[in-house]
Structure formats: C-alpha cells, structure tokens
Amino acid sequence: MSVAENVVEIRDRIAAACARAGRNPTDVLLIGVSKTVAADRVREAVTAGITDLGENRVQEALEKALVVGAGPAWHLIGHLQSNKAKKAAGLFSWVHSVNSVEIARDLSRHAAESGRTLSVLVELNLAGEAQRTGLDPARLDETISGIRTLPNVSLGGLMTMAPFTDDHDAVRRCFRELRETLGRARVQHGLPDSFRELSMGMTGDFEIAIEEGSTMVRVGRALFGERA
Ligand SMILES: *Cc1c(COP(=O)(O)O)cnc(C)c1O
C-alpha cells in the first residue's frame, strides 16, 4: 500500500476507536513517525495530509527538515542529550521526551535565543522497565514545579510508552495510569487547560491508547512500513 493509502486506513482506525470511546477524532493528533524513513517518502506523507512528524534523533530530523520543507511541525520523541538541546530548540515545536528539569532548562534557554517557546511533555516510565528513559513517576511533582518556572517552555502534558508485552490489559492499565496522573497533576499544581496532552499509542497499540484518552498518537510502521 502507498503511504497515502496508509494515511486513509490509519485515520479510519482512529475514527473507529474514537467512536467506541465517544470521542471526537479531531481531538487526536496523528504524528507520523519518520525515523529512518527517507525524505521523499516523508514528503509523500505530508502531501497525503500528515501535518506533524516525529523523529527520535535531532541530527536526522534537521537533515530531513531541509528536504521536507517548512510545512509540518516536528516533534522530538526520542531521548535528548543536553549537547543537542540547542539544535533541538531551533527545529522542534514539541519535545515529548523531557525527563528532567535540567533538560527543560537547556531547551528553554536555547529557545529564548531564537525567540521561540517550545511545548514540552514529561515522559514517564510507568512500566518501570530499566531500559526506558522516562522519568520515575515519584519525581513528577518536583519536575513539574521546576519546569513551570522556565520562561520559554510550555508544559503541555505527559508522554509514555507501554510495556513491551502482548498483554493488552497491561498496556491499557499503563495508558489509563498516564491519564489519571495527568488529571491529578493538573489539580495538584493548578495547571491551565493547556496541560492536556497525552502522547501515547504507537502502531501496535494506538487504538487502545485512544480508548484511554490519548490526544497524540505516534505512528511509524503503520504509515511507512517496517523499518530496515
Ligand atoms: C519509533 C517510535 C514510535 C513509532 O513506533 P511504531 O511502532 O513504528 O509506530 C513511537 N514512539 C517512539 C518514542 C518511538 O521511538
């Protein structure tokens, strides 16, 4: 299937999941995850209506953005090292993978230099898997308090990755926990309505994520095919 056909199919699946959950499909942003995908195929996706692209490496995204052009919004979804924060702050509109106040501070400082404000999400490691780079949920409160003091980042919500498992109930519990954590944090910190994004759901689990309240699904393989 072509990328354009895949876009149609994914949008149908998003709409069906929204219908099951009594949600409006316009409340779910489809982010096309273009890591490892060549720029010409990424352009096909943009032509087919993809407005938002996710990458997990800063350098790869910068090179691709030169070819793909200014249209789409770029989301950094992979782990960010502080020595890449300056370049990241110049390209990305959203950084989903913030796991410390320090990295948010670096992003804020560099965003200020280019007169930008970045939207950031705190990535939580809810599955407790050691190989995950997200924040320990026990540190969420202090991290939110720290990020809120920064002038050039806007705290947009939370992100997580489900555990590596075929157990759909475990995946669902993880997504539900992220939603409940967002609600609790909003009340506890008196956060504005803009603290609303739940970045959760990938090719294997985006329908479950939507049923549990996802507002941003990060879909790679269902859009572009298997990665090499
Ligand atoms: C690669 C990646 C995705 C997309 O995964 P698919 O299974 O290809 O949909 C989503 N989120 C993150 C953080 C990723 O690294």
PDB file of C-alpha atoms and ligand atoms in Angstrom:
ATOM      1  CA  MET A   1       0.000   0.000   0.000  1.00  0.00           C
ATOM      2  CA  SER A   2       1.118   3.557  -0.655  1.00  0.00           C
ATOM      3  CA  VAL A   3       1.773   5.987   2.149  1.00  0.00           C
ATOM      4  CA  ALA A   4      -1.369   7.881   1.099  1.00  0.00           C
ATOM      5  CA  GLU A   5      -3.466   4.701   1.392  1.00  0.00           C
ATOM      6  CA  ASN A   6      -1.940   4.015   4.788  1.00  0.00           C
ATOM      7  CA  VAL A   7      -2.909   7.503   5.951  1.00  0.00           C
ATOM      8  CA  VAL A   8      -6.531   6.820   4.998  1.00  0.00           C
ATOM      9  CA  GLU A   9      -6.528   3.469   6.777  1.00  0.00           C
ATOM     10  CA  ILE A  10      -4.956   4.861   9.955  1.00  0.00           C
ATOM     11  CA  ARG A  11      -7.445   7.732  10.008  1.00  0.00           C
ATOM     12  CA  ASP A  12     -10.290   5.201   9.670  1.00  0.00           C
ATOM     13  CA  ARG A  13      -8.898   3.207  12.607  1.00  0.00           C
ATOM     14  CA  ILE A  14      -8.534   6.394  14.678  1.00  0.00           C
ATOM     15  CA  ALA A  15     -12.142   7.327  13.875  1.00  0.00           C
ATOM     16  CA  ALA A  16     -13.391   3.848  14.852  1.00  0.00           C
ATOM     17  CA  ALA A  17     -11.509   3.925  18.159  1.00  0.00           C
ATOM     18  CA  CYS A  18     -12.886   7.424  18.842  1.00  0.00           C
ATOM     19  CA  ALA A  19     -16.412   6.206  18.086  1.00  0.00           C
ATOM     20  CA  ARG A  20     -16.017   3.355  20.587  1.00  0.00           C
ATOM     21  CA  ALA A  21     -14.834   5.822  23.211  1.00  0.00           C
ATOM     22  CA  GLY A  22     -17.375   8.552  22.426  1.00  0.00           C
ATOM     23  CA  ARG A  23     -14.585  10.913  21.393  1.00  0.00           C
ATOM     24  CA  ASN A  24     -14.130  13.340  18.521  1.00  0.00           C
ATOM     25  CA  PRO A  25     -11.389  12.311  16.034  1.00  0.00           C
ATOM     26  CA  THR A  26     -10.287  15.941  15.780  1.00  0.00           C
ATOM     27  CA  ASP A  27      -9.094  15.607  19.381  1.00  0.00           C
ATOM     28  CA  VAL A  28      -6.469  13.039  18.381  1.00  0.00           C
ATOM     29  CA  LEU A  29      -3.383  14.290  16.563  1.00  0.00           C
ATOM     30  CA  LEU A  30      -1.756  11.765  14.241  1.00  0.00           C
ATOM     31  CA  ILE A  31       2.021  12.172  14.376  1.00  0.00           C
ATOM     32  CA  GLY A  32       3.806  10.349  11.563  1.00  0.00           C
ATOM     33  CA  VAL A  33       6.994   8.854  12.988  1.00  0.00           C
ATOM     34  CA  SER A  34       9.517   9.228  10.198  1.00  0.00           C
ATOM     35  CA  LYS A  35      12.722   7.985  11.882  1.00  0.00           C
ATOM     36  CA  THR A  36      14.885   6.042   9.380  1.00  0.00           C
ATOM     37  CA  VAL A  37      12.422   6.914   6.578  1.00  0.00           C
ATOM     38  CA  ALA A  38      13.862   8.679   3.522  1.00  0.00           C
ATOM     39  CA  ALA A  39      12.819  12.288   2.976  1.00  0.00           C
ATOM     40  CA  ASP A  40      10.969  11.621  -0.300  1.00  0.00           C
ATOM     41  CA  ARG A  41       8.629   9.180   1.440  1.00  0.00           C
ATOM     42  CA  VAL A  42       8.160  11.620   4.286  1.00  0.00           C
ATOM     43  CA  ARG A  43       7.137  14.197   1.705  1.00  0.00           C
ATOM     44  CA  GLU A  44       4.542  11.744   0.359  1.00  0.00           C
ATOM     45  CA  ALA A  45       3.045  11.583   3.835  1.00  0.00           C
ATOM     46  CA  VAL A  46       2.919  15.378   4.058  1.00  0.00           C
ATOM     47  CA  THR A  47       1.242  15.532   0.664  1.00  0.00           C
ATOM     48  CA  ALA A  48      -1.275  12.976   1.955  1.00  0.00           C
ATOM     49  CA  GLY A  49      -2.194  15.306   4.812  1.00  0.00           C
ATOM     50  CA  ILE A  50       0.221  14.452   7.629  1.00  0.00           C
ATOM     51  CA  THR A  51       0.808  17.750   9.462  1.00  0.00           C
ATOM     52  CA  ASP A  52       3.069  16.511  12.258  1.00  0.00           C
ATOM     53  CA  LEU A  53       6.237  14.412  12.129  1.00  0.00           C
ATOM     54  CA  GLY A  54       8.041  12.601  14.935  1.00  0.00           C
ATOM     55  CA  GLU A  55      11.768  11.887  14.995  1.00  0.00           C
ATOM     56  CA  ASN A  56      13.948  10.477  17.730  1.00  0.00           C
ATOM     57  CA  ARG A  57      17.304  11.845  16.627  1.00  0.00           C
ATOM     58  CA  VAL A  58      17.988  15.561  16.350  1.00  0.00           C
ATOM     59  CA  GLN A  59      20.560  15.400  13.546  1.00  0.00           C
ATOM     60  CA  GLU A  60      18.440  13.113  11.377  1.00  0.00           C
ATOM     61  CA  ALA A  61      15.452  15.411  11.819  1.00  0.00           C
ATOM     62  CA  LEU A  62      17.447  18.529  10.903  1.00  0.00           C
ATOM     63  CA  GLU A  63      18.699  16.929   7.688  1.00  0.00           C
ATOM     64  CA  LYS A  64      15.242  15.712   6.744  1.00  0.00           C
ATOM     65  CA  ALA A  65      13.569  19.017   7.541  1.00  0.00           C
ATOM     66  CA  LEU A  66      15.785  20.710   4.954  1.00  0.00           C
ATOM     67  CA  VAL A  67      14.340  18.443   2.254  1.00  0.00           C
ATOM     68  CA  VAL A  68      10.769  18.166   3.514  1.00  0.00           C
ATOM     69  CA  GLY A  69      10.396  21.929   3.918  1.00  0.00           C
ATOM     70  CA  ALA A  70       8.700  24.239   6.334  1.00  0.00           C
ATOM     71  CA  GLY A  71       5.161  22.819   6.282  1.00  0.00           C
ATOM     72  CA  PRO A  72       4.989  20.155   9.008  1.00  0.00           C
ATOM     73  CA  ALA A  73       5.501  20.592  12.744  1.00  0.00           C
ATOM     74  CA  TRP A  74       8.348  18.496  14.152  1.00  0.00           C
ATOM     75  CA  HIS A  75       8.107  16.507  17.372  1.00  0.00           C
ATOM     76  CA  LEU A  76      11.143  15.118  19.164  1.00  0.00           C
ATOM     77  CA  ILE A  77      10.052  11.793  20.633  1.00  0.00           C
ATOM     78  CA  GLY A  78      13.426  10.228  21.483  1.00  0.00           C
ATOM     79  CA  HIS A  79      15.834  10.790  24.338  1.00  0.00           C
ATOM     80  CA  LEU A  80      17.525  14.200  24.227  1.00  0.00           C
ATOM     81  CA  GLN A  81      21.097  14.794  25.382  1.00  0.00           C
ATOM     82  CA  SER A  82      21.919  18.259  26.650  1.00  0.00           C
ATOM     83  CA  ASN A  83      24.590  18.816  23.988  1.00  0.00           C
ATOM     84  CA  LYS A  84      21.821  18.562  21.356  1.00  0.00           C
ATOM     85  CA  ALA A  85      19.404  20.916  23.101  1.00  0.00           C
ATOM     86  CA  LYS A  86      20.459  23.973  21.097  1.00  0.00           C
ATOM     87  CA  LYS A  87      19.812  22.316  17.741  1.00  0.00           C
ATOM     88  CA  ALA A  88      16.626  20.717  19.016  1.00  0.00           C
ATOM     89  CA  ALA A  89      15.298  24.082  20.211  1.00  0.00           C
ATOM     90  CA  GLY A  90      15.723  25.518  16.724  1.00  0.00           C
ATOM     91  CA  LEU A  91      13.622  22.907  14.924  1.00  0.00           C
ATOM     92  CA  PHE A  92      11.101  21.151  17.112  1.00  0.00           C
ATOM     93  CA  SER A  93       7.749  22.590  18.145  1.00  0.00           C
ATOM     94  CA  TRP A  94       7.188  19.785  20.631  1.00  0.00           C
ATOM     95  CA  VAL A  95       9.589  17.752  22.744  1.00  0.00           C
ATOM     96  CA  HIS A  96       7.841  14.661  24.151  1.00  0.00           C
ATOM     97  CA  SER A  97      10.833  13.155  25.910  1.00  0.00           C
ATOM     98  CA  VAL A  98      11.636  15.601  28.709  1.00  0.00           C
ATOM     99  CA  ASN A  99      12.716  13.593  31.743  1.00  0.00           C
ATOM    100  CA  SER A 100      14.419  16.222  33.918  1.00  0.00           C
ATOM    101  CA  VAL A 101      14.212  19.895  34.859  1.00  0.00           C
ATOM    102  CA  GLU A 102      17.791  20.263  33.619  1.00  0.00           C
ATOM    103  CA  ILE A 103      16.999  19.280  30.039  1.00  0.00           C
ATOM    104  CA  ALA A 104      13.907  21.503  30.068  1.00  0.00           C
ATOM    105  CA  ARG A 105      16.088  24.381  31.303  1.00  0.00           C
ATOM    106  CA  ASP A 106      18.535  23.829  28.431  1.00  0.00           C
ATOM    107  CA  LEU A 107      15.647  23.825  25.955  1.00  0.00           C
ATOM    108  CA  SER A 108      14.159  26.978  27.454  1.00  0.00           C
ATOM    109  CA  ARG A 109      17.474  28.833  27.312  1.00  0.00           C
ATOM    110  CA  HIS A 110      18.125  27.910  23.689  1.00  0.00           C
ATOM    111  CA  ALA A 111      14.528  28.534  22.661  1.00  0.00           C
ATOM    112  CA  ALA A 112      14.819  32.029  24.135  1.00  0.00           C
ATOM    113  CA  GLU A 113      17.911  32.679  21.996  1.00  0.00           C
ATOM    114  CA  SER A 114      15.853  32.047  18.878  1.00  0.00           C
ATOM    115  CA  GLY A 115      12.782  33.839  20.234  1.00  0.00           C
ATOM    116  CA  ARG A 116      10.750  30.645  20.429  1.00  0.00           C
ATOM    117  CA  THR A 117       8.650  28.855  23.010  1.00  0.00           C
ATOM    118  CA  LEU A 118       8.639  25.057  22.901  1.00  0.00           C
ATOM    119  CA  SER A 119       5.846  22.842  24.059  1.00  0.00           C
ATOM    120  CA  VAL A 120       7.180  20.033  26.200  1.00  0.00           C
ATOM    121  CA  LEU A 121       5.776  16.834  27.606  1.00  0.00           C
ATOM    122  CA  VAL A 122       7.198  14.949  30.554  1.00  0.00           C
ATOM    123  CA  GLU A 123       7.937  11.352  29.613  1.00  0.00           C
ATOM    124  CA  LEU A 124       7.052   8.953  32.403  1.00  0.00           C
ATOM    125  CA  ASN A 125       8.402   5.453  32.776  1.00  0.00           C
ATOM    126  CA  LEU A 126       5.230   3.863  34.140  1.00  0.00           C
ATOM    127  CA  ALA A 127       6.170   0.358  33.105  1.00  0.00           C
ATOM    128  CA  GLY A 128       9.197   0.520  35.423  1.00  0.00           C
ATOM    129  CA  GLU A 129      11.352  -1.048  32.725  1.00  0.00           C
ATOM    130  CA  ALA A 130      15.024  -0.288  33.270  1.00  0.00           C
ATOM    131  CA  GLN A 131      15.750   0.234  29.569  1.00  0.00           C
ATOM    132  CA  ARG A 132      13.239   3.080  29.365  1.00  0.00           C
ATOM    133  CA  THR A 133      14.495   6.636  29.581  1.00  0.00           C
ATOM    134  CA  GLY A 134      11.365   8.226  31.063  1.00  0.00           C
ATOM    135  CA  LEU A 135      11.103   9.832  34.476  1.00  0.00           C
ATOM    136  CA  ASP A 136      10.320   7.843  37.609  1.00  0.00           C
ATOM    137  CA  PRO A 137       6.721   8.912  38.423  1.00  0.00           C
ATOM    138  CA  ALA A 138       7.774   9.530  42.035  1.00  0.00           C
ATOM    139  CA  ARG A 139       9.693  12.565  40.749  1.00  0.00           C
ATOM    140  CA  LEU A 140       6.901  14.047  38.646  1.00  0.00           C
ATOM    141  CA  ASP A 141       5.781  16.679  41.159  1.00  0.00           C
ATOM    142  CA  GLU A 142       9.198  18.249  41.672  1.00  0.00           C
ATOM    143  CA  THR A 143       9.800  18.095  37.912  1.00  0.00           C
ATOM    144  CA  ILE A 144       6.551  19.899  37.093  1.00  0.00           C
ATOM    145  CA  SER A 145       7.322  22.546  39.720  1.00  0.00           C
ATOM    146  CA  GLY A 146      10.764  23.107  38.192  1.00  0.00           C
ATOM    147  CA  ILE A 147       9.603  23.219  34.568  1.00  0.00           C
ATOM    148  CA  ARG A 148       6.842  25.700  35.354  1.00  0.00           C
ATOM    149  CA  THR A 149       9.380  28.341  36.345  1.00  0.00           C
ATOM    150  CA  LEU A 150      11.042  28.260  32.901  1.00  0.00           C
ATOM    151  CA  PRO A 151      10.095  31.113  30.564  1.00  0.00           C
ATOM    152  CA  ASN A 152      10.439  29.559  27.091  1.00  0.00           C
ATOM    153  CA  VAL A 153       8.920  26.128  27.528  1.00  0.00           C
ATOM    154  CA  SER A 154       5.237  25.460  27.919  1.00  0.00           C
ATOM    155  CA  LEU A 155       4.235  22.328  29.807  1.00  0.00           C
ATOM    156  CA  GLY A 156       1.748  20.593  27.514  1.00  0.00           C
ATOM    157  CA  GLY A 157       1.172  17.221  29.171  1.00  0.00           C
ATOM    158  CA  LEU A 158       2.632  13.759  29.569  1.00  0.00           C
ATOM    159  CA  MET A 159       4.056  11.026  27.364  1.00  0.00           C
ATOM    160  CA  THR A 160       4.665   7.332  27.898  1.00  0.00           C
ATOM    161  CA  MET A 161       5.465   4.114  26.125  1.00  0.00           C
ATOM    162  CA  ALA A 162       3.546   0.980  27.034  1.00  0.00           C
ATOM    163  CA  PRO A 163       5.432  -2.017  28.428  1.00  0.00           C
ATOM    164  CA  PHE A 164       6.923  -4.485  25.937  1.00  0.00           C
ATOM    165  CA  THR A 165       4.181  -7.107  26.123  1.00  0.00           C
ATOM    166  CA  ASP A 166       1.319  -8.693  24.176  1.00  0.00           C
ATOM    167  CA  ASP A 167      -0.860  -8.374  27.265  1.00  0.00           C
ATOM    168  CA  HIS A 168      -3.451  -5.803  26.156  1.00  0.00           C
ATOM    169  CA  ASP A 169      -4.738  -5.351  29.685  1.00  0.00           C
ATOM    170  CA  ALA A 170      -1.282  -4.360  30.911  1.00  0.00           C
ATOM    171  CA  VAL A 171      -0.960  -1.891  28.030  1.00  0.00           C
ATOM    172  CA  ARG A 172      -4.386  -0.448  28.797  1.00  0.00           C
ATOM    173  CA  ARG A 173      -3.567  -0.099  32.502  1.00  0.00           C
ATOM    174  CA  CYS A 174      -0.415   1.823  31.630  1.00  0.00           C
ATOM    175  CA  PHE A 175      -2.312   4.275  29.409  1.00  0.00           C
ATOM    176  CA  ARG A 176      -5.056   4.675  31.976  1.00  0.00           C
ATOM    177  CA  GLU A 177      -2.458   5.436  34.616  1.00  0.00           C
ATOM    178  CA  LEU A 178      -0.984   8.190  32.437  1.00  0.00           C
ATOM    179  CA  ARG A 179      -4.428   9.744  32.024  1.00  0.00           C
ATOM    180  CA  GLU A 180      -5.120   9.609  35.750  1.00  0.00           C
ATOM    181  CA  THR A 181      -1.686  11.026  36.504  1.00  0.00           C
ATOM    182  CA  LEU A 182      -2.361  13.969  34.165  1.00  0.00           C
ATOM    183  CA  GLY A 183      -5.649  14.713  35.919  1.00  0.00           C
ATOM    184  CA  ARG A 184      -4.114  14.530  39.373  1.00  0.00           C
ATOM    185  CA  ALA A 185      -1.150  16.711  38.413  1.00  0.00           C
ATOM    186  CA  ARG A 186      -3.415  19.323  36.854  1.00  0.00           C
ATOM    187  CA  VAL A 187      -5.428  19.673  40.063  1.00  0.00           C
ATOM    188  CA  GLN A 188      -2.487  19.463  42.409  1.00  0.00           C
ATOM    189  CA  HIS A 189      -0.422  22.105  40.592  1.00  0.00           C
ATOM    190  CA  GLY A 190      -3.364  24.224  39.456  1.00  0.00           C
ATOM    191  CA  LEU A 191      -2.208  23.846  35.853  1.00  0.00           C
ATOM    192  CA  PRO A 192      -4.021  25.604  32.994  1.00  0.00           C
ATOM    193  CA  ASP A 193      -6.212  23.817  30.448  1.00  0.00           C
ATOM    194  CA  SER A 194      -3.268  23.776  28.055  1.00  0.00           C
ATOM    195  CA  PHE A 195      -1.811  20.992  30.234  1.00  0.00           C
ATOM    196  CA  ARG A 196      -3.914  18.413  28.423  1.00  0.00           C
ATOM    197  CA  GLU A 197      -1.857  16.305  26.032  1.00  0.00           C
ATOM    198  CA  LEU A 198      -1.478  12.570  26.465  1.00  0.00           C
ATOM    199  CA  SER A 199       1.136  11.346  23.986  1.00  0.00           C
ATOM    200  CA  MET A 200       0.534   7.628  23.994  1.00  0.00           C
ATOM    201  CA  GLY A 201      -0.028   4.918  21.411  1.00  0.00           C
ATOM    202  CA  MET A 202       2.135   3.583  18.570  1.00  0.00           C
ATOM    203  CA  THR A 203       1.473   1.218  15.656  1.00  0.00           C
ATOM    204  CA  GLY A 204       0.793  -1.748  17.925  1.00  0.00           C
ATOM    205  CA  ASP A 205      -1.396  -0.053  20.491  1.00  0.00           C
ATOM    206  CA  PHE A 206      -2.774   3.298  19.291  1.00  0.00           C
ATOM    207  CA  GLU A 207      -6.391   2.162  19.349  1.00  0.00           C
ATOM    208  CA  ILE A 208      -6.176   1.123  22.999  1.00  0.00           C
ATOM    209  CA  ALA A 209      -4.444   4.433  23.722  1.00  0.00           C
ATOM    210  CA  ILE A 210      -7.258   6.400  22.074  1.00  0.00           C
ATOM    211  CA  GLU A 211      -9.845   4.467  24.066  1.00  0.00           C
ATOM    212  CA  GLU A 212      -7.915   5.550  27.175  1.00  0.00           C
ATOM    213  CA  GLY A 213      -7.778   9.223  26.203  1.00  0.00           C
ATOM    214  CA  SER A 214      -4.714   9.689  24.013  1.00  0.00           C
ATOM    215  CA  THR A 215      -4.543  13.084  22.284  1.00  0.00           C
ATOM    216  CA  MET A 216      -1.357  12.359  20.307  1.00  0.00           C
ATOM    217  CA  VAL A 217      -0.601   9.027  18.666  1.00  0.00           C
ATOM    218  CA  ARG A 218       2.919   8.422  17.352  1.00  0.00           C
ATOM    219  CA  VAL A 219       2.604   6.063  14.392  1.00  0.00           C
ATOM    220  CA  GLY A 220       5.568   4.879  12.337  1.00  0.00           C
ATOM    221  CA  ARG A 221       5.309   1.391  10.831  1.00  0.00           C
ATOM    222  CA  ALA A 222       1.588   1.502  10.024  1.00  0.00           C
ATOM    223  CA  LEU A 223       2.309   4.626   7.968  1.00  0.00           C
ATOM    224  CA  PHE A 224       5.668   3.943   6.325  1.00  0.00           C
ATOM    225  CA  GLY A 225       6.006   0.146   6.585  1.00  0.00           C
ATOM    226  CA  GLU A 226       8.537  -1.848   8.600  1.00  0.00           C
ATOM    227  CA  ARG A 227      11.811  -0.095   9.322  1.00  0.00           C
ATOM    228  CA  ALA A 228      15.014  -1.579   7.936  1.00  0.00           C
TER     229      ALA A 228
HETATM  230  C1  LIG B   1       9.663   4.539  16.912  1.00  0.00           C
HETATM  231  C2  LIG B   1       8.775   5.188  17.890  1.00  0.00           C
HETATM  232  C3  LIG B   1       7.385   5.266  17.681  1.00  0.00           C
HETATM  233  C4  LIG B   1       6.684   4.656  16.489  1.00  0.00           C
HETATM  234  O1  LIG B   1       6.666   3.261  16.602  1.00  0.00           O
HETATM  235  P1  LIG B   1       5.856   2.359  15.530  1.00  0.00           P
HETATM  236  O2  LIG B   1       5.776   1.052  16.204  1.00  0.00           O
HETATM  237  O3  LIG B   1       6.692   2.362  14.295  1.00  0.00           O
HETATM  238  O4  LIG B   1       4.549   3.008  15.310  1.00  0.00           O
HETATM  239  C5  LIG B   1       6.617   5.940  18.619  1.00  0.00           C
HETATM  240  N1  LIG B   1       7.180   6.499  19.709  1.00  0.00           N
HETATM  241  C6  LIG B   1       8.500   6.449  19.951  1.00  0.00           C
HETATM  242  C7  LIG B   1       9.050   7.089  21.170  1.00  0.00           C
HETATM  243  C8  LIG B   1       9.348   5.787  19.054  1.00  0.00           C
HETATM  244  O5  LIG B   1      10.659   5.732  19.305  1.00  0.00           O
END
